[in-house]
Short mmCIF file of C-alpha atoms in Angstrom, two decimals:
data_model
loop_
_atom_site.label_atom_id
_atom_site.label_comp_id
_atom_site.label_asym_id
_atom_site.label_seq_id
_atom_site.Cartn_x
_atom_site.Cartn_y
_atom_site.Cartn_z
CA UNK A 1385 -4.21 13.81 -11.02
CA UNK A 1386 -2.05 10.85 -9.66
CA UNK A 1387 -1.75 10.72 -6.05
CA UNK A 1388 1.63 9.37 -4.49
CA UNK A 1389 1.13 6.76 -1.73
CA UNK A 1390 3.05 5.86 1.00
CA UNK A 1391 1.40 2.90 0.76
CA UNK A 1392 1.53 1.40 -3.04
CA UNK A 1393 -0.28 -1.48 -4.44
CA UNK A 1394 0.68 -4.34 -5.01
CA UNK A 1395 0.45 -4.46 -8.49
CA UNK A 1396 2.81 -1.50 -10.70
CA UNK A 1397 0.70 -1.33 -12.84
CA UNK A 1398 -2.36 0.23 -10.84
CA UNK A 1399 -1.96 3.96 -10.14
CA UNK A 1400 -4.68 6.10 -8.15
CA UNK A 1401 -6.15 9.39 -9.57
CA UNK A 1402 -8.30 11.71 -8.32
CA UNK A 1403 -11.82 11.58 -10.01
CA UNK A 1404 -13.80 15.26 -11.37
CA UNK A 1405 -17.62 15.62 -11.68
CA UNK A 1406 -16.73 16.61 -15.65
CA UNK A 1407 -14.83 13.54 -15.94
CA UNK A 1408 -16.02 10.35 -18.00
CA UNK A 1409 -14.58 8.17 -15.28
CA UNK A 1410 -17.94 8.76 -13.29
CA UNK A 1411 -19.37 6.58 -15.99
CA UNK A 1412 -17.20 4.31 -15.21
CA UNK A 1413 -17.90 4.65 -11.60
CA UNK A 1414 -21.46 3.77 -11.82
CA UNK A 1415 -20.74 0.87 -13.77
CA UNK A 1416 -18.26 -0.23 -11.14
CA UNK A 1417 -20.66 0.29 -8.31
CA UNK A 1418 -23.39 -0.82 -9.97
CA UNK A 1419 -21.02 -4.68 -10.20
CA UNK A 1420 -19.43 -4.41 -6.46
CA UNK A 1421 -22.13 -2.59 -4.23
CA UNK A 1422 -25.79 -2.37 -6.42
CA UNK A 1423 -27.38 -2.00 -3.09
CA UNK A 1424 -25.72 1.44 -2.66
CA UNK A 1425 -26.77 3.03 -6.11
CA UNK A 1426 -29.03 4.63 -5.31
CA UNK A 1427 -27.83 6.71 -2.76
CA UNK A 1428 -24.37 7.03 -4.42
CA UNK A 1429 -26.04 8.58 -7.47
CA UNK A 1430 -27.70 11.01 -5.37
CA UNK A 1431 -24.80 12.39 -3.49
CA UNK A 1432 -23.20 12.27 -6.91
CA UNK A 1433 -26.01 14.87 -8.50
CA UNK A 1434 -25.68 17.15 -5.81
CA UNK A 1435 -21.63 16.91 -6.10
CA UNK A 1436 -21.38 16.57 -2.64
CA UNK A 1437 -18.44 14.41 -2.35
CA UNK A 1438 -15.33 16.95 -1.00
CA UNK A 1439 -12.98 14.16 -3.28
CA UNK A 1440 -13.12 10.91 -5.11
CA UNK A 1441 -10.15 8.60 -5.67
CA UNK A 1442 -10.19 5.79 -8.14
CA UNK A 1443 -7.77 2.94 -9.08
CA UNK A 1444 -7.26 2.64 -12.61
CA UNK A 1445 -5.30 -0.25 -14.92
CA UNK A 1446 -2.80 1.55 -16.33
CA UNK A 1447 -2.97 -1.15 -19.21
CA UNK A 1448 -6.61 -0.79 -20.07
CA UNK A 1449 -7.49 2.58 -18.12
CA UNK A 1450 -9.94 0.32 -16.27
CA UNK A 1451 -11.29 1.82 -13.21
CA UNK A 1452 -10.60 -1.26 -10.67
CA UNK A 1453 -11.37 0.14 -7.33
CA UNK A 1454 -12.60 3.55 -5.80
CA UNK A 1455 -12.82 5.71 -2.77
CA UNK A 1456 -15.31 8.42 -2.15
CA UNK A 1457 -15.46 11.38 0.97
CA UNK A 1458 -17.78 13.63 1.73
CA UNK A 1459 -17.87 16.14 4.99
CA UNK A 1460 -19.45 14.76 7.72
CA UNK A 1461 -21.47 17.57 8.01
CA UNK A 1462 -23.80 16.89 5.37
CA UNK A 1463 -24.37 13.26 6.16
CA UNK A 1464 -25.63 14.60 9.57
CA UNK A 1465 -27.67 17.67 7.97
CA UNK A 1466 -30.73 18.55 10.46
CA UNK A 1467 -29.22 16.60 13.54
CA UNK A 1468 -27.70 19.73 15.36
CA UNK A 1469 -27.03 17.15 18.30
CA UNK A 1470 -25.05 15.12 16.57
CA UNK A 1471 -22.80 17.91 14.37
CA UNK A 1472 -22.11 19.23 17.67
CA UNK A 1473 -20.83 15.97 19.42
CA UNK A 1474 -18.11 15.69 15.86
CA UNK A 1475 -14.71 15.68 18.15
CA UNK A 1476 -13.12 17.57 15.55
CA UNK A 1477 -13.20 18.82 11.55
CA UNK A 1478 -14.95 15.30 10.24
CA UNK A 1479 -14.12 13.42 6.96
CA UNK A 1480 -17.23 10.71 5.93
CA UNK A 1481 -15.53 7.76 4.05
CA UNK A 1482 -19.08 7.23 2.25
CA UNK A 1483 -17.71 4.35 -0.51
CA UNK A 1484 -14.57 1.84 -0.67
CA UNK A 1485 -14.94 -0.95 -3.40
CA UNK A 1486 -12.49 -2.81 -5.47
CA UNK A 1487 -13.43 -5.10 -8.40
CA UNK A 1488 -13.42 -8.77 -7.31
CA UNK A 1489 -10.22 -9.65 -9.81
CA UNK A 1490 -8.48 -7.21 -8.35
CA UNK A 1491 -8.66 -8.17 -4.68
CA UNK A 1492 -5.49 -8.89 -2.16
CA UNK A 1493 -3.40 -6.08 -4.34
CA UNK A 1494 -3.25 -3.40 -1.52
CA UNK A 1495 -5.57 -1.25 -3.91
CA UNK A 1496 -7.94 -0.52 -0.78
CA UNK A 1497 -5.11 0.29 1.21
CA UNK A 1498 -3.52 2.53 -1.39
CA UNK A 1499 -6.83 4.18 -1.71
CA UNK A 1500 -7.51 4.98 1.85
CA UNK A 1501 -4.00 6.39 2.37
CA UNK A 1502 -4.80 9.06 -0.61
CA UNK A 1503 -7.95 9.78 1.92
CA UNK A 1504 -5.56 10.28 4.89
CA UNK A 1505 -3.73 12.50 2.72
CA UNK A 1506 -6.34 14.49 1.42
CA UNK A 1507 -7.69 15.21 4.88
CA UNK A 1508 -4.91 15.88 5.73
CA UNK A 1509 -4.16 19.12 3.18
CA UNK A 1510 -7.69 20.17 3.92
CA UNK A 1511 -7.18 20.79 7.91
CA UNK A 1512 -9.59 17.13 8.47
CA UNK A 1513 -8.75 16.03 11.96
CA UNK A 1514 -10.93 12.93 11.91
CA UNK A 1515 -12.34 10.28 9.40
CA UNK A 1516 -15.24 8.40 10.11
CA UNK A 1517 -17.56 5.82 8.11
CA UNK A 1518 -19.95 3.00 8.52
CA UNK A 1519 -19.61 -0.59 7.76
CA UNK A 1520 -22.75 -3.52 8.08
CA UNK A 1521 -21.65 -5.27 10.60
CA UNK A 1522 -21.47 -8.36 8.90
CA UNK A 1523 -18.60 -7.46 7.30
CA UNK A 1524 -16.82 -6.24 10.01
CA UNK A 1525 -17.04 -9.92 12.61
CA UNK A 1526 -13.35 -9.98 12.00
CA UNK A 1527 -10.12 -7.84 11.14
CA UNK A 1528 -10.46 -5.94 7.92
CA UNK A 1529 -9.00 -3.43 5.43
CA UNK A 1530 -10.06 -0.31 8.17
CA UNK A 1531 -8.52 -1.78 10.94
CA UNK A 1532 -5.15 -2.30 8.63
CA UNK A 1533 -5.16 1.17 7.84
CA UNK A 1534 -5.97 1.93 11.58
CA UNK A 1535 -9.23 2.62 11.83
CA UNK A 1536 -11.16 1.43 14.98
CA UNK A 1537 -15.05 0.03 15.66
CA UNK A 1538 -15.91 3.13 18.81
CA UNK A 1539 -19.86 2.16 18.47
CA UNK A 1540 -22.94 -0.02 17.08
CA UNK A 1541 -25.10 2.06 14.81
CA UNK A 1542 -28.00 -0.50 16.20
CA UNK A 1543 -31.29 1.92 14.24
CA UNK A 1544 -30.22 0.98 11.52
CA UNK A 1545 -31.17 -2.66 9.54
CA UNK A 1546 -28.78 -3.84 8.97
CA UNK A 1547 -27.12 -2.99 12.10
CA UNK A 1548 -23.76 -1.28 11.19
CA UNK A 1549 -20.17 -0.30 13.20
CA UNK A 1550 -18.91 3.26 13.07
CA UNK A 1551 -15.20 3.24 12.24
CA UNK A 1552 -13.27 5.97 13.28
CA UNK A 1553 -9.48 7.20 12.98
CA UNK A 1554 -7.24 10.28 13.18
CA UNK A 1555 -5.63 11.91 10.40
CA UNK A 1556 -2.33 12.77 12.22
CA UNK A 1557 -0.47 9.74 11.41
CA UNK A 1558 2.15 10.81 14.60
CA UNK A 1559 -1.32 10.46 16.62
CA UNK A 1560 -1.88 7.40 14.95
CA UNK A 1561 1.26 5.83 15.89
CA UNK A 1562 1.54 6.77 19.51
CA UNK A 1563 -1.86 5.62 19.99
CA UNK A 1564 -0.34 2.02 18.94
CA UNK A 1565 2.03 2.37 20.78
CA UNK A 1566 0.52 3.55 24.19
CA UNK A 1567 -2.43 0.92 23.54
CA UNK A 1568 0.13 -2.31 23.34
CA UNK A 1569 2.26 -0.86 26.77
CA UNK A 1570 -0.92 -0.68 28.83
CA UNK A 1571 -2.51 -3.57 27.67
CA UNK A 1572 0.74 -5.15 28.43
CA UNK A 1573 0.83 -3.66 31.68
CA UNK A 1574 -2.67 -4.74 32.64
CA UNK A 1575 -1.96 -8.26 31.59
CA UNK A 1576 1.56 -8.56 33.48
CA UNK A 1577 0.28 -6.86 36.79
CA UNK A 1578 2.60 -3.93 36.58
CA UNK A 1579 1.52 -1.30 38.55
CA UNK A 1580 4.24 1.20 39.01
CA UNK A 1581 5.27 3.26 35.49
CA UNK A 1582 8.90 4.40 36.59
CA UNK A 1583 9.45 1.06 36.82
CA UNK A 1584 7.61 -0.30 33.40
CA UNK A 1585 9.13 2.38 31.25
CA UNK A 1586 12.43 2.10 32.69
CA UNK A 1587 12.16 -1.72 30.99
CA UNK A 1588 10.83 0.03 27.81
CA UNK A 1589 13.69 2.62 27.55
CA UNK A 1590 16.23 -0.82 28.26
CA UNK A 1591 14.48 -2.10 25.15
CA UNK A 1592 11.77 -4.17 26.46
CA UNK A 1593 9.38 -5.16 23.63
CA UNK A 1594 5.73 -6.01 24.59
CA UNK A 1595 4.45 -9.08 23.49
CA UNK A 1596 1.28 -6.93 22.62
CA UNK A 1597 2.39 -5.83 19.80
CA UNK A 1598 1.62 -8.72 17.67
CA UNK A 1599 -2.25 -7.57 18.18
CA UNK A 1600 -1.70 -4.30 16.55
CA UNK A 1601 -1.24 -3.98 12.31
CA UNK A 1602 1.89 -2.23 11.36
CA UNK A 1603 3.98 -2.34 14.38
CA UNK A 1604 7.18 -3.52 14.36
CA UNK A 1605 9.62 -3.99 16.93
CA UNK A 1606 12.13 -1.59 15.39
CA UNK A 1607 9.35 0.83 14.98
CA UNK A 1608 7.65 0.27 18.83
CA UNK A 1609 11.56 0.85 20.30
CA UNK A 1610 12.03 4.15 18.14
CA UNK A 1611 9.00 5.69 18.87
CA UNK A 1612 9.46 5.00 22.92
CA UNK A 1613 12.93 6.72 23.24
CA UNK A 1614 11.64 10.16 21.23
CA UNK A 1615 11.33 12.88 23.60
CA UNK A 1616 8.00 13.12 22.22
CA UNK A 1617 6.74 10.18 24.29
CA UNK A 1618 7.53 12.04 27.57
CA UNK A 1619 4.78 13.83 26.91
CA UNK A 1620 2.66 11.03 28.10
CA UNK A 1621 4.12 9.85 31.24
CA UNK A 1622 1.72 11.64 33.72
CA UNK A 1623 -1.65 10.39 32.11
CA UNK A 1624 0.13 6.93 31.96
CA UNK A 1625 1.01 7.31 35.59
CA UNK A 1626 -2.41 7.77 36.34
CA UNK A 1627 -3.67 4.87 34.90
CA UNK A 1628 -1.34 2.38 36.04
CA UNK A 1629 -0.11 3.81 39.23
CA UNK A 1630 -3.43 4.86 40.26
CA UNK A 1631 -5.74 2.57 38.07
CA UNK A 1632 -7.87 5.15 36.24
CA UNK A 1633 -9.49 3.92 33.02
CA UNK A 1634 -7.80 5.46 30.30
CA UNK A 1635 -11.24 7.28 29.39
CA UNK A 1636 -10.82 8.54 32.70
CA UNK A 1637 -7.40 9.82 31.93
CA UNK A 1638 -8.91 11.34 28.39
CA UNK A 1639 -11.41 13.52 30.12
CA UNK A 1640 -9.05 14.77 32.10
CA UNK A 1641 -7.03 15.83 29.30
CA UNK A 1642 -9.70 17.62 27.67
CA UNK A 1643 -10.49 19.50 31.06
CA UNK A 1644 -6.41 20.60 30.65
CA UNK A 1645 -7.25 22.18 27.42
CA UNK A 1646 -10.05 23.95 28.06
CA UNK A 1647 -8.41 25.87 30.99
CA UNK A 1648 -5.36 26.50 28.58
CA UNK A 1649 -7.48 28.28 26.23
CA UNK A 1650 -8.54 30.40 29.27
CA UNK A 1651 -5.02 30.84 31.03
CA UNK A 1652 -1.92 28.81 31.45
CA UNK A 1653 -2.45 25.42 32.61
CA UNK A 1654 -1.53 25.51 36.35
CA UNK A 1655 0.96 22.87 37.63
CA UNK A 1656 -1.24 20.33 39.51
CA UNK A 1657 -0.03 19.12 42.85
CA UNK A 1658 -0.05 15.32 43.38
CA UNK A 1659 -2.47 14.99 46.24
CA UNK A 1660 -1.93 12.26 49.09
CA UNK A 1661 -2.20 8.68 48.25
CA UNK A 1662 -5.19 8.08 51.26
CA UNK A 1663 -7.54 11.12 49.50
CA UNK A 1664 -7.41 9.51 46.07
CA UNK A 1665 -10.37 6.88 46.23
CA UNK A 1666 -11.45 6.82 43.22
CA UNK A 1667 -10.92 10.08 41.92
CA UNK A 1668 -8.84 11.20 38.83
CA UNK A 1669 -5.37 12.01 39.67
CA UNK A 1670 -4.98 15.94 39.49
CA UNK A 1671 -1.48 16.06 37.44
CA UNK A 1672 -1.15 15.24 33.89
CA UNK A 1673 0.18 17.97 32.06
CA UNK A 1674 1.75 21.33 33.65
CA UNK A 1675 2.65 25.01 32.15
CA UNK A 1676 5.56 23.70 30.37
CA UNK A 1677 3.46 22.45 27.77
CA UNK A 1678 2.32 24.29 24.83
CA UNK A 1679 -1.15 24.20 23.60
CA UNK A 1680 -0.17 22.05 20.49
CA UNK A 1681 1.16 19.55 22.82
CA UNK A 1682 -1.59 19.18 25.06
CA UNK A 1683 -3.85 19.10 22.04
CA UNK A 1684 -1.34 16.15 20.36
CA UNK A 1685 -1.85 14.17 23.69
CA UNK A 1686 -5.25 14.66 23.89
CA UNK A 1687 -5.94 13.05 20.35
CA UNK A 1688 -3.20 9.77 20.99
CA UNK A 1689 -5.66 9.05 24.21
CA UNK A 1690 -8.61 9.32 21.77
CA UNK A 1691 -7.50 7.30 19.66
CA UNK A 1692 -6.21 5.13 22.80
CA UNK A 1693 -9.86 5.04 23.88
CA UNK A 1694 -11.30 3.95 20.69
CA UNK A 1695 -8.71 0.97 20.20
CA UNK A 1696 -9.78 -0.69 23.64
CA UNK A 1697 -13.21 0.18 22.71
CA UNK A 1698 -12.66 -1.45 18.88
CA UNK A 1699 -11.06 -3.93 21.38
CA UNK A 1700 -14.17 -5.09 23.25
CA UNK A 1701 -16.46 -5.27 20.12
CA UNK A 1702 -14.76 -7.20 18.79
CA UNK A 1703 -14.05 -9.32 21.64
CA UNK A 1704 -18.15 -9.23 22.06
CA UNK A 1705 -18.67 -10.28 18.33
CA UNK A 1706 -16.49 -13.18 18.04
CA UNK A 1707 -17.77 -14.60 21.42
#
């Protein structure tokens, strides 16, 4: 089956299919793997016997049939099988990204990309709300093909040798852009000293574009402006508030979203009072979302300031790494 991509290679004449256990391409798998990752054989040919990959994706030569590259998922569930702990702490319906190789003469084509986007896709269709995966952290000391197809480093998988990074991104592509988005205006704001929000958006909603944005893959300024005067992005303004009016850490602002949803699924989230300015300290403000927001909304805000969380987190590794 030929998945459509939003995102195609380079080349015309690579196309991606979706890979079958009963299919002769896993031969060709193993001999692909066996050239671009041998040190990962053994454990792909296990997961491989007990079919527990949820979908594979491979990049064929249209010319030969060659399989040239190749993407394989499993749930994140079984990777995690007998830590309870750990299944438990998932923040949502998990996708593993277990393998992502493309043959060395077929490099700087997009054919990662293009396979990572049928991924999204699949995820997606199959109610995923998250994808993770591990990368030695070797290969991850600068920018790579993940954090082009926005996926963020949120921790260092240190028991491990050799020590990897755990990658993680939403499905929602909406989340996905927000999250951009939101990351470049407070990182703006934080650099400029702006600490009044009626003030900053007001400049946004004028057409102010934040420098910022040059640090984040696949935002334009057309796109950054567009985004910023939806309606959608009113949804935001209190938790923003919060963090630049009141200068609470955006995982601050996060938890306090989550807190909003849990009373929703109890009752109707009550409308919060802004309390006065000298009982704040340090404190989270009290008002970020009120009644008029449906469940769905809450829920959509709630996964932009995840994803906000793990970009200034993907942020400071990197930061740390390159020091």
């Amino acid at each position: 089956m030929i998945i459509l991509s939003n995102k195609p290679s380079g080349n015309p004449q690579i196309e991606i299919r979706e890979l079958n256990y009963d299919s002769a391409d896993i031969l060709k798998l193993m001999v692909l793997a066996k050239q671009e990752m041998p040190e990962y054989l053994v454990g792909l040919n296990l997961y491989l016997k007990n079919k527990s990959y949820k979908a594979m994706f491979g990049a064929f030569d249209k010319r030969t049939n060659a399989l040239v590259g190749a993407c394989l998922v499993l749930d994140k569930k079984i990777v995690l099988e007998g830590y309870e702990e750990e299944i438990k702490a998932l923040p949502g319906k998990t996708m593993q990204l277990d393998f992502l190789f493309v043959d060395k003469k077929y490099t700087h084509q997009k054919i990662g990309s293009s396979l990572i986007n049928s991924v999204y896709e699949y995820c997606k269709n199959n109610n995923y709300s998250y994808i993770d995966l591990m990368c030695p952290l070797k290969n991850s000391k600068k920018a790579n093909v993940y954090d082009k197809n926005d996926f963020n480093r949120i921790a260092i998988q240190n028991q491990y040798n050799p020590i990897f990074l755990l990658f993680r991104a939403s499905v929602e592509k909406p989340v996905r852009q927000f999250a951009k988005i939101l990351y470049a205006t407070i990182l703006d704001a934080y650099e400029t000293n702006f600490f009044n929000y009626e003030e900053y958006k007001q400049k946004l909603v004028e057409g102010y574009v934040p420098p910022t944005i040059s640090k984040i893959y696949g935002l334009t300024p057309a796109r950054f402006k567009k985004i910023v005067n939806l309606k959608q992005f009113d949804l935001f303004d209190n938790a923003i508030k919060s963090v630049l009016d009141e200068g609470n850490c955006v995982l601050d602002a996060n938890n306090q979203i989550k807190r909003c949803l849990k009373i929703k699924k109890d009752s109707e989230i009550p409308v919060y009072k802004k309390p006065n300015m000298e009982n704040i300290g340090n404190s989270i403000l009290q008002n970020y979302l009120t009644d008029e927001y449906s469940l769905k909304q809450v829920n959509f805000v709630n996964q932009t300031f995840e994803e906000v969380k793990n970009k200034f987190i993907n942020d400071y590794i990197l930061g740390g790494i390159n020091k």
